[in-house]
Tab-separated table of C-alpha atoms in Angstrom:
chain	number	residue	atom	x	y	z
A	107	UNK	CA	41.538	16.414	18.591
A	108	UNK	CA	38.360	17.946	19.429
A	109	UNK	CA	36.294	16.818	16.322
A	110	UNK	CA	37.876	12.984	17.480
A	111	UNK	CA	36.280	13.277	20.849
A	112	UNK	CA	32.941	14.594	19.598
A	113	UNK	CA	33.314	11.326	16.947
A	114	UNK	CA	34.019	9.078	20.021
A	115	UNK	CA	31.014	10.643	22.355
A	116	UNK	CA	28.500	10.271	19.398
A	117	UNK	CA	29.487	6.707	18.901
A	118	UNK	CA	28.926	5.430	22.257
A	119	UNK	CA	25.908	7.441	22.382
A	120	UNK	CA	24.757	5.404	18.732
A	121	UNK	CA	25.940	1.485	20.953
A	122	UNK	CA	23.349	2.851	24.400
A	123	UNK	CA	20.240	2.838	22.004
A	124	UNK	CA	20.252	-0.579	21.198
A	125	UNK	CA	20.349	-1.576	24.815
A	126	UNK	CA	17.398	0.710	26.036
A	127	UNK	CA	14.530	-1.847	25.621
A	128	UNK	CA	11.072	-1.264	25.016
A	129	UNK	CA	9.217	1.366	26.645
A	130	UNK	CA	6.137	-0.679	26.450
A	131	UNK	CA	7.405	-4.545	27.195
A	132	UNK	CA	5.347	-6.576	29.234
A	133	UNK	CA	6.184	-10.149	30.588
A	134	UNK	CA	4.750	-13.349	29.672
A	135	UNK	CA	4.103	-14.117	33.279
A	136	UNK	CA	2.288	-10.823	33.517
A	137	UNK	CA	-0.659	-11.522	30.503
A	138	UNK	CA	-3.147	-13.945	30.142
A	139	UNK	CA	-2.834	-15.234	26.991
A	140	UNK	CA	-6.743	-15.365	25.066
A	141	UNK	CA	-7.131	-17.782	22.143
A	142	UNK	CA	-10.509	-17.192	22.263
A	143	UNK	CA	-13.473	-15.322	22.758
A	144	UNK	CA	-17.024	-14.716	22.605
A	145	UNK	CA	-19.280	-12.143	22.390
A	146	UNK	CA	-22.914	-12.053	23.351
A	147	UNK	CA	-25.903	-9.114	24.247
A	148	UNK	CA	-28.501	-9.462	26.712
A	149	UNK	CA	-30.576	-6.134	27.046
A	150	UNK	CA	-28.237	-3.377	26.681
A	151	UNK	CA	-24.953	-4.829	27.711
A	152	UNK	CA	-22.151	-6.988	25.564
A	153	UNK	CA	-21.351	-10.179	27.536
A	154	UNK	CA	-17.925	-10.975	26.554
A	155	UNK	CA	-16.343	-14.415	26.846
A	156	UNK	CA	-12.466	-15.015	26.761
A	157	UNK	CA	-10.692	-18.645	26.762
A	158	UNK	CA	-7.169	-17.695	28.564
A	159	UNK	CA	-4.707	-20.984	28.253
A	160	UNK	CA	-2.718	-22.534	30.905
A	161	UNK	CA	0.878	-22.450	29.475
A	162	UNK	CA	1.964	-25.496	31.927
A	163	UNK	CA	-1.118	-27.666	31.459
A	164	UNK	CA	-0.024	-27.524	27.243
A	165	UNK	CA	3.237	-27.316	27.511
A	166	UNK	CA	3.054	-30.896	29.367
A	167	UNK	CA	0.286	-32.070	27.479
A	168	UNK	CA	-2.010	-32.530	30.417
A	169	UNK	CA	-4.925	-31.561	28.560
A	170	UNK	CA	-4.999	-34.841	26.939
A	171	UNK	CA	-5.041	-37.016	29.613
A	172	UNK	CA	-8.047	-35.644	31.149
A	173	UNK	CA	-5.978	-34.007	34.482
A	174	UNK	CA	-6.845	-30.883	34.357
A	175	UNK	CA	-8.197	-28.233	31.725
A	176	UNK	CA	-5.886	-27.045	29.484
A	177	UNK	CA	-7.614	-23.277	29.384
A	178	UNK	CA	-9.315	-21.023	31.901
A	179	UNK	CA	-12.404	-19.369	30.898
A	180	UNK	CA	-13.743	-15.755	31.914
A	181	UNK	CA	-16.585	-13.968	31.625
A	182	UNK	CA	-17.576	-10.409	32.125
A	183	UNK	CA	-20.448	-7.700	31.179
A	184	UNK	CA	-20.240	-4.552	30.083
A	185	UNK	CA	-22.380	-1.322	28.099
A	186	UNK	CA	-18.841	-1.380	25.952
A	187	UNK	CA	-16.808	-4.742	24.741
A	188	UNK	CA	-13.677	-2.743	25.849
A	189	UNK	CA	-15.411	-2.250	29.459
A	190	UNK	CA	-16.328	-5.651	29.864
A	191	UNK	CA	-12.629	-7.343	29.060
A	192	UNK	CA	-10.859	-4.772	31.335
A	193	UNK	CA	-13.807	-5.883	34.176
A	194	UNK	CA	-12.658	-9.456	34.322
A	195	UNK	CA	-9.037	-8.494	36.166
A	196	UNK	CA	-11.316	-8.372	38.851
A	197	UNK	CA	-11.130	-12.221	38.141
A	198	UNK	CA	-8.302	-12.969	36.196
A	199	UNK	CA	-5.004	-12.187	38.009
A	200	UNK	CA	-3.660	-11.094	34.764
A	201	UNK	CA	-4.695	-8.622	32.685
A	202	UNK	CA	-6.052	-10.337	29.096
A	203	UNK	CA	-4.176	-9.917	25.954
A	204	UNK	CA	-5.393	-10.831	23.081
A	205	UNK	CA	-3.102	-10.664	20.059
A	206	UNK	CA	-3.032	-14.314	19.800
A	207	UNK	CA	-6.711	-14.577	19.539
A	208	UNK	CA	-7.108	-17.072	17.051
A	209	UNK	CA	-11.248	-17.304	16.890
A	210	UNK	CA	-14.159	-15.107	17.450
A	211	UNK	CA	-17.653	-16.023	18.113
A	212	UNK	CA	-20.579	-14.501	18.215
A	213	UNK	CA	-23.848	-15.866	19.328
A	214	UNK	CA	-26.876	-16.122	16.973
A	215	UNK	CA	-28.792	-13.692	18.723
A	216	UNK	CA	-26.424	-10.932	18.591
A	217	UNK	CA	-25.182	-11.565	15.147
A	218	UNK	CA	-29.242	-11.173	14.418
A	219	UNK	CA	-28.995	-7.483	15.600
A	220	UNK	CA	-25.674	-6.910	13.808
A	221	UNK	CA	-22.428	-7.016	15.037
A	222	UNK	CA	-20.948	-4.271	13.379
A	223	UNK	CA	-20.050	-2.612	16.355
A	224	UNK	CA	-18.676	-5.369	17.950
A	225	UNK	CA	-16.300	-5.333	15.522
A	226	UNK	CA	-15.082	-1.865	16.201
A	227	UNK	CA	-12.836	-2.486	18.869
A	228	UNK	CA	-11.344	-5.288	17.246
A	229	UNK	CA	-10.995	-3.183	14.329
A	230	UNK	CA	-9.137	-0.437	15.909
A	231	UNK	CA	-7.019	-2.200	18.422
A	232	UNK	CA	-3.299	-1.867	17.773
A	233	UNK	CA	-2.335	-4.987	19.603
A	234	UNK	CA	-4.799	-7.113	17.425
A	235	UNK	CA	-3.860	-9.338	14.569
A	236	UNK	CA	-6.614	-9.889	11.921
A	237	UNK	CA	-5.561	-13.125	11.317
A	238	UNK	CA	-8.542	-14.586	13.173
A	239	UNK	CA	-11.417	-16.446	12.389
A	240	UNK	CA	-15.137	-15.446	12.388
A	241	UNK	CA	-17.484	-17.645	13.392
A	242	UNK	CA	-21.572	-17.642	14.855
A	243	UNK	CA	-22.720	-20.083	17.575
A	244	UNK	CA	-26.070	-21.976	15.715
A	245	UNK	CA	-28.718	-21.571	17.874
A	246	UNK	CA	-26.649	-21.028	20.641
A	247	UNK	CA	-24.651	-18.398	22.714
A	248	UNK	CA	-20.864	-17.545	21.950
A	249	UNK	CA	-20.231	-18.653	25.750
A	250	UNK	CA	-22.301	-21.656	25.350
A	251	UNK	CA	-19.773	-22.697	22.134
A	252	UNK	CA	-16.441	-21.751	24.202
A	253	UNK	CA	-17.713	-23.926	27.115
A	254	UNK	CA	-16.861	-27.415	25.317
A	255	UNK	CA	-13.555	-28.966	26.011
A	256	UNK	CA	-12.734	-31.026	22.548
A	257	UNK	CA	-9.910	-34.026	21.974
A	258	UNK	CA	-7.136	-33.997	19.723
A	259	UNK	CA	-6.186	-30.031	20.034
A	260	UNK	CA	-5.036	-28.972	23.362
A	261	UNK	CA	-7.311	-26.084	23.402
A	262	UNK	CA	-10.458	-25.586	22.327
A	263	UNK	CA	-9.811	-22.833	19.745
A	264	UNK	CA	-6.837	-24.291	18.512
A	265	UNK	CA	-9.594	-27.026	17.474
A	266	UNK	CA	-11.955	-24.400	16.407
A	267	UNK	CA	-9.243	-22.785	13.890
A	268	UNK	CA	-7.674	-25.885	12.612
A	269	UNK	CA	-10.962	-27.183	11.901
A	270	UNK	CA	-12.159	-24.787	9.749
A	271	UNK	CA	-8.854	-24.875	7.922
A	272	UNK	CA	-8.680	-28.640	7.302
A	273	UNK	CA	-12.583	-28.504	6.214
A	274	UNK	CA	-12.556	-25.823	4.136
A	275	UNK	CA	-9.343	-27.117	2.026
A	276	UNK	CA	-10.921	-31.019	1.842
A	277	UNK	CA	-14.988	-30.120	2.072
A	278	UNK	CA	-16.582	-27.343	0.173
A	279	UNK	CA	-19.576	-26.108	2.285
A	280	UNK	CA	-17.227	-24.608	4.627
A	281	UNK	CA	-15.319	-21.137	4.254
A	282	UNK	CA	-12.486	-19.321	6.622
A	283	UNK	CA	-13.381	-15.724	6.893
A	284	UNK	CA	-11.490	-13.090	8.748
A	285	UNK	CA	-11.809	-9.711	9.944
A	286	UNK	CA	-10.391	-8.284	7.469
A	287	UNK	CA	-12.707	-10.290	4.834
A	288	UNK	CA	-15.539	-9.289	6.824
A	289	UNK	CA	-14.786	-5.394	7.171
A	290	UNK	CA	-14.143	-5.302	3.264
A	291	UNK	CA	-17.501	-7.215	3.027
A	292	UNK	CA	-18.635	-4.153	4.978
A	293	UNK	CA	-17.865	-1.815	3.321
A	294	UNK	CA	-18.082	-2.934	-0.285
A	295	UNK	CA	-21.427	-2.369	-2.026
A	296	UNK	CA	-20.761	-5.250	-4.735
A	297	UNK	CA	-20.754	-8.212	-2.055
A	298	UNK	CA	-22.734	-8.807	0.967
A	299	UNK	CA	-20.912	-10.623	3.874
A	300	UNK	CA	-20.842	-14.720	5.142
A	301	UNK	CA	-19.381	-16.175	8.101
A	302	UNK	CA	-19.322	-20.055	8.988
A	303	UNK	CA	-21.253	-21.328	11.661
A	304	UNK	CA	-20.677	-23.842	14.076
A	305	UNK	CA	-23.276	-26.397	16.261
A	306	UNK	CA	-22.821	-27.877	19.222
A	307	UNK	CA	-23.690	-31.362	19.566
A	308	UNK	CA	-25.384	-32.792	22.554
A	309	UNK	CA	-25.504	-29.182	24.121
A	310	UNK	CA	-24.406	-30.786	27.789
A	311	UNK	CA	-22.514	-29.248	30.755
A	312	UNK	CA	-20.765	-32.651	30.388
A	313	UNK	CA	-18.968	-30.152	27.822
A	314	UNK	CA	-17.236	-28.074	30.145
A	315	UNK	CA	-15.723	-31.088	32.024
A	316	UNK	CA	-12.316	-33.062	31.276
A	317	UNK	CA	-14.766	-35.832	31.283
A	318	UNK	CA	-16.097	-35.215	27.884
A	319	UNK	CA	-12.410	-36.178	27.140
A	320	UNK	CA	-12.460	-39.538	28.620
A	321	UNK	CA	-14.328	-41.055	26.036
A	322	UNK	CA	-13.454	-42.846	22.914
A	323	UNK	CA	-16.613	-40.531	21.202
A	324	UNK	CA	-17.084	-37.404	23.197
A	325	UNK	CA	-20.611	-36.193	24.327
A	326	UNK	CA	-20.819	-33.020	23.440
A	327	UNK	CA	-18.890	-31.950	20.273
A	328	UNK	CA	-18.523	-28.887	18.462
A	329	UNK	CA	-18.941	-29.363	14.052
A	330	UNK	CA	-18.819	-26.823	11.056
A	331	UNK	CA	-22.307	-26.364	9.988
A	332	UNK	CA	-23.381	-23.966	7.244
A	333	UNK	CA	-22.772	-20.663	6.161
A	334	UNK	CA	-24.167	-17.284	7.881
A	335	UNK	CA	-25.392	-14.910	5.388
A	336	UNK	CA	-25.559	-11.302	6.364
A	337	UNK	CA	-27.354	-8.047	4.521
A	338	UNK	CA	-24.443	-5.384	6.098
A	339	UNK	CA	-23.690	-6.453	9.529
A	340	UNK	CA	-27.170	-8.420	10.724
A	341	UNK	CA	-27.722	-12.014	10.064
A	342	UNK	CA	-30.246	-12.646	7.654
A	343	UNK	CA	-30.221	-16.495	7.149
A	344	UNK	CA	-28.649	-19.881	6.586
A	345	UNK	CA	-27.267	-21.601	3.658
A	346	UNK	CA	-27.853	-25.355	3.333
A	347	UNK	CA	-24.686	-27.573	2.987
A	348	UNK	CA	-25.419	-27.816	-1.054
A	349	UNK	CA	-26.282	-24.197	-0.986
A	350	UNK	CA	-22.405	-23.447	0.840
A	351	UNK	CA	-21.424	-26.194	-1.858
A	352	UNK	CA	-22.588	-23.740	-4.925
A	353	UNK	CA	-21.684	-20.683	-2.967
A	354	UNK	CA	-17.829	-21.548	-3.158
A	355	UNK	CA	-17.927	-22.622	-6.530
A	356	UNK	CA	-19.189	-19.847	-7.598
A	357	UNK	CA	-16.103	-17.984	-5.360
A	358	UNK	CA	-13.675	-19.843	-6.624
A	359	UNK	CA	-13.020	-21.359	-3.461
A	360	UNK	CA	-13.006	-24.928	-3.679
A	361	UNK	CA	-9.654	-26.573	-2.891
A	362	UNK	CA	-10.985	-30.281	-2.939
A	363	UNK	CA	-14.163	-31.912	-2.264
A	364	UNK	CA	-15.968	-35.569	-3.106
A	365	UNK	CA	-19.519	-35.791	-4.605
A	366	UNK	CA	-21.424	-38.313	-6.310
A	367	UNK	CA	-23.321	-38.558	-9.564
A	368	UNK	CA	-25.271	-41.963	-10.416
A	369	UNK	CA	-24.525	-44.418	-13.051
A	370	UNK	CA	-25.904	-44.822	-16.362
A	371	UNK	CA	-27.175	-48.323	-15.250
A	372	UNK	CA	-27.842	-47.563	-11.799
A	373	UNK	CA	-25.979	-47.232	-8.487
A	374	UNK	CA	-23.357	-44.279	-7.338
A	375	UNK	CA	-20.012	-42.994	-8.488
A	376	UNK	CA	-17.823	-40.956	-6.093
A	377	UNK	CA	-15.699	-38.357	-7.869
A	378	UNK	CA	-13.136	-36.378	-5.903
A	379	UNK	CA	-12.491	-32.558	-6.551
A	380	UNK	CA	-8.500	-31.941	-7.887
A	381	UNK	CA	-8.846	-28.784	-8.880
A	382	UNK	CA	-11.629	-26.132	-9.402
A	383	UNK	CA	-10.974	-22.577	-10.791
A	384	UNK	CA	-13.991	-19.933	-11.399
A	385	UNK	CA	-14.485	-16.775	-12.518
A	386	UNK	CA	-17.659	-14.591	-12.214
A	387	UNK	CA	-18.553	-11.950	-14.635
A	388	UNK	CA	-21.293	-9.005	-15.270
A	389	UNK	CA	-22.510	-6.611	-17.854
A	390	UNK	CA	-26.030	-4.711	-18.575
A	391	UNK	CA	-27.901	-5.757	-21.560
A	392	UNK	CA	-31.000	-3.791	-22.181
A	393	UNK	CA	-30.885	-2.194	-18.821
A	394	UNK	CA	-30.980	-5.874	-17.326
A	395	UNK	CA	-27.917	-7.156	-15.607
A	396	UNK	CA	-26.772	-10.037	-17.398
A	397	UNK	CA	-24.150	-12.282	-14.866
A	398	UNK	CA	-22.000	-14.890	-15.880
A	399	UNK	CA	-19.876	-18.152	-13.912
A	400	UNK	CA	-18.222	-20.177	-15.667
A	401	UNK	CA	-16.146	-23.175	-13.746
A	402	UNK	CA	-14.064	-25.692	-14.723
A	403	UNK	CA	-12.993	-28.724	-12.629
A	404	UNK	CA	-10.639	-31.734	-12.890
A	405	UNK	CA	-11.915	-34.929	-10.932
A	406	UNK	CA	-10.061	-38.341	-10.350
A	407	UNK	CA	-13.231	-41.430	-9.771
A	408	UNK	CA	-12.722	-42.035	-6.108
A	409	UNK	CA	-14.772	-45.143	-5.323
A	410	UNK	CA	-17.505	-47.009	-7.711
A	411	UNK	CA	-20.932	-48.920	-6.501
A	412	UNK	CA	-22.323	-50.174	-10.124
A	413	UNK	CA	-21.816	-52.142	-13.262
A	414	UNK	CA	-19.544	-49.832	-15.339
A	415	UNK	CA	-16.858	-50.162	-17.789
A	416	UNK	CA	-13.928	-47.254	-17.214
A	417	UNK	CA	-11.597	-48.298	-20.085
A	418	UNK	CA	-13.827	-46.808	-22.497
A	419	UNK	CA	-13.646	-43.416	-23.774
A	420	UNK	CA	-17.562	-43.024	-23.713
A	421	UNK	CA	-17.891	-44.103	-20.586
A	422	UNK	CA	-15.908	-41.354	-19.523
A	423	UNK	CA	-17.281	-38.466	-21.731
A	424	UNK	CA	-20.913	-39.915	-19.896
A	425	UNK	CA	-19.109	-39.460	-16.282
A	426	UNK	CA	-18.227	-36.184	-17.274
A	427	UNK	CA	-21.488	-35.075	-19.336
A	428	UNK	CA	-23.526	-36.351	-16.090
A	429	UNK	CA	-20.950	-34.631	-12.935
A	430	UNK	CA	-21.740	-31.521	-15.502
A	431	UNK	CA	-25.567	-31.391	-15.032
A	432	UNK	CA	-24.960	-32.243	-11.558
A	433	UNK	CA	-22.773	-29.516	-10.787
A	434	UNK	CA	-24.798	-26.795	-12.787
A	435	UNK	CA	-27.458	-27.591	-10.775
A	436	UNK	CA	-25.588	-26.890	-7.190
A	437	UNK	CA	-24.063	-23.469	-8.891
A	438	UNK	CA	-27.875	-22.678	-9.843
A	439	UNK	CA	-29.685	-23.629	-6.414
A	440	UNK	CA	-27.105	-21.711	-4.622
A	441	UNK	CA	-27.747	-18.135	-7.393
A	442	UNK	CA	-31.158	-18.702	-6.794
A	443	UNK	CA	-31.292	-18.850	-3.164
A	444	UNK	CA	-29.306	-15.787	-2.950
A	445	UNK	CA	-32.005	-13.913	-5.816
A	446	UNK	CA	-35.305	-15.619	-3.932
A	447	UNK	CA	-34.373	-16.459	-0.269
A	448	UNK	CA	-31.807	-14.155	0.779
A	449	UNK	CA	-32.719	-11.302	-2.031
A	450	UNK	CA	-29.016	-10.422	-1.501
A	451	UNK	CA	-25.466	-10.599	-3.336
A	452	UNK	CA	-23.100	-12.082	-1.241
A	453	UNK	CA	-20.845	-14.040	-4.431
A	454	UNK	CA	-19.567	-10.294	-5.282
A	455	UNK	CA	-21.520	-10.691	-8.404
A	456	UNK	CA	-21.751	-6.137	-8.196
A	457	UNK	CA	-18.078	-6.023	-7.607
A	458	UNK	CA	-17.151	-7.821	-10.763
A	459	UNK	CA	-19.500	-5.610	-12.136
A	460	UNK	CA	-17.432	-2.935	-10.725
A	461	UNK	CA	-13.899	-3.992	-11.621
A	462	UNK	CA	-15.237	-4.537	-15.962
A	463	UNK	CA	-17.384	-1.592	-15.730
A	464	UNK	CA	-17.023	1.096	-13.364
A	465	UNK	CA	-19.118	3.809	-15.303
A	466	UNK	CA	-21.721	1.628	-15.323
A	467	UNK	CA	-21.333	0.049	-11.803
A	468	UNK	CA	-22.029	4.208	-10.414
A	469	UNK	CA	-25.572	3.580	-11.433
A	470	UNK	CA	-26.254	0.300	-10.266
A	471	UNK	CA	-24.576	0.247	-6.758
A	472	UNK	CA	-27.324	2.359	-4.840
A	473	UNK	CA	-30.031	-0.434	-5.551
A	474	UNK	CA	-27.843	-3.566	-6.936
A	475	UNK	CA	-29.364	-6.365	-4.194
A	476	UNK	CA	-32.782	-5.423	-5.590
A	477	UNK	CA	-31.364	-5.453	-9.393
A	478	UNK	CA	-29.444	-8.479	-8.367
A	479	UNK	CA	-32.907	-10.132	-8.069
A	480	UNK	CA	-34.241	-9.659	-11.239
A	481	UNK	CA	-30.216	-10.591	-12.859
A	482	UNK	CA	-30.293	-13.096	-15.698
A	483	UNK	CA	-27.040	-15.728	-14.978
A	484	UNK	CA	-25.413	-17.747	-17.259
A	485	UNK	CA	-23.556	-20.930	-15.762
A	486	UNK	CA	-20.906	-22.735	-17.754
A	487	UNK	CA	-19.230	-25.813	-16.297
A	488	UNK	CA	-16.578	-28.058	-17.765
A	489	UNK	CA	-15.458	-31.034	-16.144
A	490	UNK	CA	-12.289	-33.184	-16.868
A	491	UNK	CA	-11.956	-36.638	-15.114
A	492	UNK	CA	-8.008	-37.211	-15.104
A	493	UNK	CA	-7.772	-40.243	-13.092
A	494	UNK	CA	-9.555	-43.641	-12.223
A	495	UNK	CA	-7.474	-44.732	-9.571
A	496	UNK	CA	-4.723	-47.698	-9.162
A	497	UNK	CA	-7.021	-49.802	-10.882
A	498	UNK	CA	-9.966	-49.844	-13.838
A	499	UNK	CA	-13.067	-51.627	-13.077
A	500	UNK	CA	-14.333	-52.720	-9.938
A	501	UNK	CA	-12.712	-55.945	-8.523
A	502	UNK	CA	-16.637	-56.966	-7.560
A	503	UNK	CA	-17.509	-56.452	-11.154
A	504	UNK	CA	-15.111	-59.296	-11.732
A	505	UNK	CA	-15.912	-61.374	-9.308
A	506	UNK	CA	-19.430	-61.379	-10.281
């Protein structure tokens, strides 16, 4: 009887511990949700810029329309990142929380003295996801970037995220990096770090109004442009759009893209991207590194501006023979602005090195961006084009 009661206390004590909550739940009406932020320095203090949405204005779509701004934006200073986010609740009537942070920026000029320890809070918060974007404001602050209001997405860094997404899956100068990517970046001595960039367009106050809304083609417009390269944590340059082209080649990250070669004859010849796999490669011969990429692509003939015959085989095996030449040449403008402009590996050339030849990679890793210099690489592309499209020749060829 006694060892039944003990049974029956212990059970009801096993049903209260499901009903004791969280000891560290917070209400939704009690946060103010961030989807974005910037960061910034000026003199010896972080300016930090948060985008904090307006649940009712999305939820009924009002953004849209032009009513009213769809997010709230606050801005504080601080000698510490963490400082300067817990200062603006002398603002905000809630406090900021920012696990649904979906971008980051950083301005130029901060990202120029390194940003490494930007990242440190971000890094070590436990209320943080990583699953953020990185991004640097062209020529222009991080606050500067969050103050545009842009159509389509509700919220501005919904628009940011979803644009880098959708560009970097259908247009290959653009890449998604997070914070994790850019940590193991970091700390990795085989790759440098990139991060996209982004412009504004018509830099305007017009921006920060609903107004810029109104319009059937906004003033002031935020766009993908380039790729950020970075020696450690501090900006160091710019790739050009074919130099981001090559650079995700060569990183096997090219989901689909359209380029165009020119005709035997004359004229233009778009080719879409299907599919693109690469792999990069590296050994020492004769104490020189010797680096390898090798691609190979499958391309459907997307839209054609000259006399040509596609029902023959040769015609073909020329498309192919001349998108081959063309492409080597991105993969090798791209390797050699990293060796001559940039003097820095950020393709992850020394970690390949690292992954076939560990021994060897022990002596090359305390020097390998000035060994990566003097590297000899071999590029190998094949191309296959699969498809012509619903039809052959050009209907104008015809006609003519």
């Amino acid at each position: 009887m006694r060892v039944r009661r003990m049974l029956t206390a212990l059970l009801l004590l096993l049903l209260t511990l499901p009903i004791t909550g969280c000891w560290d739940r917070r209400e939704m009406n009690e946060l103010g949700i961030a989807l974005g932020m910037g960061i910034d320095r000026v003199d010896d203090k972080y300016v930090v810029t948060v985008q904090v949405v307006k649940p009712g204005q999305v939820a009924e779509q009002k953004g849209a329309t032009g009513a009213e701004s769809p997010v709230v934006m606050y801005k504080s200073e601080g000698p510490t990142i963490y400082e300067a986010i817990r200062k603006m609740t002398t603002a905000s009537p809630r406090k900021i929380y920012a696990a649904h942070l979906r971008v980051l920026l950083f301005g130029e000029a901060l990202a120029r003295q390194g940003i490494g320890n930007a990242l440190d809070l971000l890094s070590r918060d436990y209320e943080l996801r990583t699953d953020f974007y990185l991004l640097i404001a062209r020529g222009a602050t991080a606050q500067e970037a969050l103050n545009v209001l842009t159509p389509l997405e509700k919220t501005p860094p919904n628009k940011l995220f979803r644009s880098i997404e959708t560009s970097e899956k259908a247009w290959a100068p653009v890449v998604s990096i997070s914070l994790d990517d850019f940590v193991n970046d970091i700390v990795s001595k085989g790759k440098n770090p990139i991060i996209s960039g982004i412009r504004i367009v018509n830099p305007d106050e017009v921006g920060a109004s609903t107004k810029n809304l109104n319009t059937i083609r906004p003033k002031v417009m935020l766009e993908n442009d380039g790729i950020a390269v970075f020696r450690k944590d501090r900006l160091i340059g710019w790739m050009s759009e074919e130099e981001s082209k090559g650079y995700n080649y060569i990183t096997n990250n090219v989901h689909s893209t359209v380029g165009h070669i020119s005709c035997p004859g004359g004229g233009k010849l778009a080719l879409e991207v299907v599919d693109a796999h690469s792999k990069i490669g590296g050994k020492m011969v004769s104490g020189r590194p010797y680096l390898s990429v090798d691609v190979t692509v499958e391309q459907s003939v997307g839209e054609v501006e000259c006399r040509i015959d596609l029902t023959k085989i040769s015609t073909i095996q020329e498309l192919e023979k001349r998108a081959e030449n063309s492409l080597t040449r991105i993969i090798r403008h791209a390797i050699d602005a990293g060796q001559k402009k940039f003097k820095s590996d950020y393709f992850g050339f020394g970690n390949a090195i690292h992954r076939g030849h560990p021994k060897m990679w022990k002596q090359l890793q305390k020097d390998w961006d000035e060994r990566f210099e003097d590297a000899l690489v071999d590029v190998n592309v094949q191309i296959k084009i699969i498809r012509t499209g619903t039809i052959t020749n050009s209907f104008m060829e015809e006609e003519e």
